Amino acid sequence: MFRAGVLTILIAFSITFAPPAFAQQSKYGTAAEAKAMLEKAVAAVKTNKAKALDMFNKGEGGFLDRDLYPYCFNISDGRNIATQAKAVLGKDVRTLKDPTGRAFGQEIYDA
């Protein structure tokens, strides 16, 4: 009888208080989460490049988590081949600029 009462209290507690704890996840990924996704993305590309790039573009397989997603381009021509930022898909990443007009990767940013 005592066990049933304790079990009922534990279930009620978990139903009442667990959802708010899970709902407080940040809208931004952490550095550790980004690193884990990078490692997962590298492994996926090594296993099957075409399938991995397709998954990156679709955000499938855990490759889209809040503001985290893989961003891939060809080194030879700078062409973006996988991203969730569809406006830059297929564009030469060497020509992209940030909102202030500075070229990405061309200038040192102050942290």
PDB file of C-alpha atoms in Angstrom:
ATOM      1  CA  MET A   1       0.000   0.000   0.000  1.00  0.00           C
ATOM      2  CA  PHE A   2       2.801   2.382   0.932  1.00  0.00           C
ATOM      3  CA  ARG A   3       4.663   1.597  -2.321  1.00  0.00           C
ATOM      4  CA  ALA A   4       1.589   2.368  -4.415  1.00  0.00           C
ATOM      5  CA  GLY A   5       1.233   5.743  -2.694  1.00  0.00           C
ATOM      6  CA  VAL A   6       4.905   6.629  -3.195  1.00  0.00           C
ATOM      7  CA  LEU A   7       4.752   5.511  -6.827  1.00  0.00           C
ATOM      8  CA  THR A   8       1.657   7.660  -7.408  1.00  0.00           C
ATOM      9  CA  ILE A   9       3.398  10.679  -5.870  1.00  0.00           C
ATOM     10  CA  LEU A  10       6.519  10.139  -7.990  1.00  0.00           C
ATOM     11  CA  ILE A  11       4.472   9.825 -11.182  1.00  0.00           C
ATOM     12  CA  ALA A  12       2.463  12.949 -10.330  1.00  0.00           C
ATOM     13  CA  PHE A  13       5.686  14.836  -9.540  1.00  0.00           C
ATOM     14  CA  SER A  14       7.323  13.821 -12.823  1.00  0.00           C
ATOM     15  CA  ILE A  15       4.249  14.753 -14.870  1.00  0.00           C
ATOM     16  CA  THR A  16       3.947  18.118 -13.126  1.00  0.00           C
ATOM     17  CA  PHE A  17       7.564  19.268 -12.950  1.00  0.00           C
ATOM     18  CA  ALA A  18       9.441  17.493 -15.757  1.00  0.00           C
ATOM     19  CA  PRO A  19       7.936  19.340 -18.788  1.00  0.00           C
ATOM     20  CA  PRO A  20       9.036  22.809 -17.614  1.00  0.00           C
ATOM     21  CA  ALA A  21      12.575  21.517 -17.102  1.00  0.00           C
ATOM     22  CA  PHE A  22      12.697  20.209 -20.659  1.00  0.00           C
ATOM     23  CA  ALA A  23      11.034  23.328 -22.070  1.00  0.00           C
ATOM     24  CA  GLN A  24      13.858  25.536 -20.770  1.00  0.00           C
ATOM     25  CA  GLN A  25      16.299  24.371 -23.449  1.00  0.00           C
ATOM     26  CA  SER A  26      18.135  27.338 -24.930  1.00  0.00           C
ATOM     27  CA  LYS A  27      17.239  28.548 -28.411  1.00  0.00           C
ATOM     28  CA  TYR A  28      20.955  28.365 -29.252  1.00  0.00           C
ATOM     29  CA  GLY A  29      23.211  25.333 -29.321  1.00  0.00           C
ATOM     30  CA  THR A  30      26.289  25.140 -27.133  1.00  0.00           C
ATOM     31  CA  ALA A  31      29.894  24.760 -28.259  1.00  0.00           C
ATOM     32  CA  ALA A  32      29.855  21.162 -27.028  1.00  0.00           C
ATOM     33  CA  GLU A  33      26.699  20.433 -29.033  1.00  0.00           C
ATOM     34  CA  ALA A  34      28.228  22.036 -32.132  1.00  0.00           C
ATOM     35  CA  LYS A  35      31.373  19.936 -31.752  1.00  0.00           C
ATOM     36  CA  ALA A  36      29.306  16.768 -31.343  1.00  0.00           C
ATOM     37  CA  MET A  37      27.329  17.599 -34.498  1.00  0.00           C
ATOM     38  CA  LEU A  38      30.553  18.292 -36.397  1.00  0.00           C
ATOM     39  CA  GLU A  39      31.970  14.915 -35.398  1.00  0.00           C
ATOM     40  CA  LYS A  40      28.710  13.223 -36.393  1.00  0.00           C
ATOM     41  CA  ALA A  41      28.707  15.075 -39.744  1.00  0.00           C
ATOM     42  CA  VAL A  42      32.310  14.068 -40.513  1.00  0.00           C
ATOM     43  CA  ALA A  43      31.492  10.435 -39.763  1.00  0.00           C
ATOM     44  CA  ALA A  44      28.395  10.615 -41.999  1.00  0.00           C
ATOM     45  CA  VAL A  45      30.395  12.068 -44.911  1.00  0.00           C
ATOM     46  CA  LYS A  46      33.066   9.378 -44.539  1.00  0.00           C
ATOM     47  CA  THR A  47      30.371   6.683 -44.611  1.00  0.00           C
ATOM     48  CA  ASN A  48      28.340   7.988 -47.578  1.00  0.00           C
ATOM     49  CA  LYS A  49      29.032  11.510 -48.843  1.00  0.00           C
ATOM     50  CA  ALA A  50      25.976  11.852 -51.124  1.00  0.00           C
ATOM     51  CA  LYS A  51      23.560  10.613 -48.454  1.00  0.00           C
ATOM     52  CA  ALA A  52      25.180  12.826 -45.801  1.00  0.00           C
ATOM     53  CA  LEU A  53      24.922  15.986 -47.942  1.00  0.00           C
ATOM     54  CA  ASP A  54      21.266  15.188 -48.666  1.00  0.00           C
ATOM     55  CA  MET A  55      20.586  14.776 -44.941  1.00  0.00           C
ATOM     56  CA  PHE A  56      22.387  18.061 -44.178  1.00  0.00           C
ATOM     57  CA  ASN A  57      20.281  19.944 -46.746  1.00  0.00           C
ATOM     58  CA  LYS A  58      17.045  18.425 -45.437  1.00  0.00           C
ATOM     59  CA  GLY A  59      17.988  18.798 -41.766  1.00  0.00           C
ATOM     60  CA  GLU A  60      17.387  15.093 -41.207  1.00  0.00           C
ATOM     61  CA  GLY A  61      19.180  12.632 -38.960  1.00  0.00           C
ATOM     62  CA  GLY A  62      19.813  15.145 -36.197  1.00  0.00           C
ATOM     63  CA  PHE A  63      21.591  17.600 -38.512  1.00  0.00           C
ATOM     64  CA  LEU A  64      19.345  20.526 -37.592  1.00  0.00           C
ATOM     65  CA  ASP A  65      19.188  21.473 -33.931  1.00  0.00           C
ATOM     66  CA  ARG A  66      18.058  25.013 -33.159  1.00  0.00           C
ATOM     67  CA  ASP A  67      20.774  27.227 -34.701  1.00  0.00           C
ATOM     68  CA  LEU A  68      23.177  24.341 -35.345  1.00  0.00           C
ATOM     69  CA  TYR A  69      23.544  22.700 -38.755  1.00  0.00           C
ATOM     70  CA  PRO A  70      26.390  21.543 -41.009  1.00  0.00           C
ATOM     71  CA  TYR A  71      27.652  23.978 -43.641  1.00  0.00           C
ATOM     72  CA  CYS A  72      29.687  22.356 -46.426  1.00  0.00           C
ATOM     73  CA  PHE A  73      31.446  23.752 -49.480  1.00  0.00           C
ATOM     74  CA  ASN A  74      33.944  22.570 -52.087  1.00  0.00           C
ATOM     75  CA  ILE A  75      37.464  23.774 -51.400  1.00  0.00           C
ATOM     76  CA  SER A  76      38.264  23.770 -55.135  1.00  0.00           C
ATOM     77  CA  ASP A  77      35.629  26.294 -56.207  1.00  0.00           C
ATOM     78  CA  GLY A  78      34.112  27.591 -52.939  1.00  0.00           C
ATOM     79  CA  ARG A  79      30.636  26.419 -53.989  1.00  0.00           C
ATOM     80  CA  ASN A  80      28.286  25.812 -51.061  1.00  0.00           C
ATOM     81  CA  ILE A  81      26.939  22.253 -51.372  1.00  0.00           C
ATOM     82  CA  ALA A  82      25.059  21.760 -48.086  1.00  0.00           C
ATOM     83  CA  THR A  83      23.412  24.190 -45.689  1.00  0.00           C
ATOM     84  CA  GLN A  84      20.116  25.134 -44.073  1.00  0.00           C
ATOM     85  CA  ALA A  85      20.682  28.712 -45.292  1.00  0.00           C
ATOM     86  CA  LYS A  86      19.051  28.060 -48.674  1.00  0.00           C
ATOM     87  CA  ALA A  87      19.836  31.559 -49.974  1.00  0.00           C
ATOM     88  CA  VAL A  88      23.543  30.676 -50.151  1.00  0.00           C
ATOM     89  CA  LEU A  89      23.222  27.101 -51.419  1.00  0.00           C
ATOM     90  CA  GLY A  90      25.288  26.799 -54.613  1.00  0.00           C
ATOM     91  CA  LYS A  91      26.986  30.181 -54.133  1.00  0.00           C
ATOM     92  CA  ASP A  92      30.711  30.767 -53.813  1.00  0.00           C
ATOM     93  CA  VAL A  93      31.340  31.159 -50.084  1.00  0.00           C
ATOM     94  CA  ARG A  94      34.372  33.333 -50.810  1.00  0.00           C
ATOM     95  CA  THR A  95      32.004  36.094 -51.973  1.00  0.00           C
ATOM     96  CA  LEU A  96      29.669  36.046 -48.952  1.00  0.00           C
ATOM     97  CA  LYS A  97      29.626  39.026 -46.602  1.00  0.00           C
ATOM     98  CA  ASP A  98      28.281  39.563 -43.119  1.00  0.00           C
ATOM     99  CA  PRO A  99      25.564  42.188 -42.439  1.00  0.00           C
ATOM    100  CA  THR A 100      28.222  44.901 -42.043  1.00  0.00           C
ATOM    101  CA  GLY A 101      29.703  44.142 -45.470  1.00  0.00           C
ATOM    102  CA  ARG A 102      32.848  42.373 -44.299  1.00  0.00           C
ATOM    103  CA  ALA A 103      33.802  39.204 -46.186  1.00  0.00           C
ATOM    104  CA  PHE A 104      33.566  36.029 -44.099  1.00  0.00           C
ATOM    105  CA  GLY A 105      36.987  34.548 -43.420  1.00  0.00           C
ATOM    106  CA  GLN A 106      38.801  37.566 -44.828  1.00  0.00           C
ATOM    107  CA  GLU A 107      39.098  39.705 -41.739  1.00  0.00           C
ATOM    108  CA  ILE A 108      39.874  39.065 -38.105  1.00  0.00           C
ATOM    109  CA  TYR A 109      36.872  39.647 -35.870  1.00  0.00           C
ATOM    110  CA  ASP A 110      37.269  40.985 -32.352  1.00  0.00           C
ATOM    111  CA  ALA A 111      35.823  38.590 -29.820  1.00  0.00           C
TER     112      ALA A 111
END
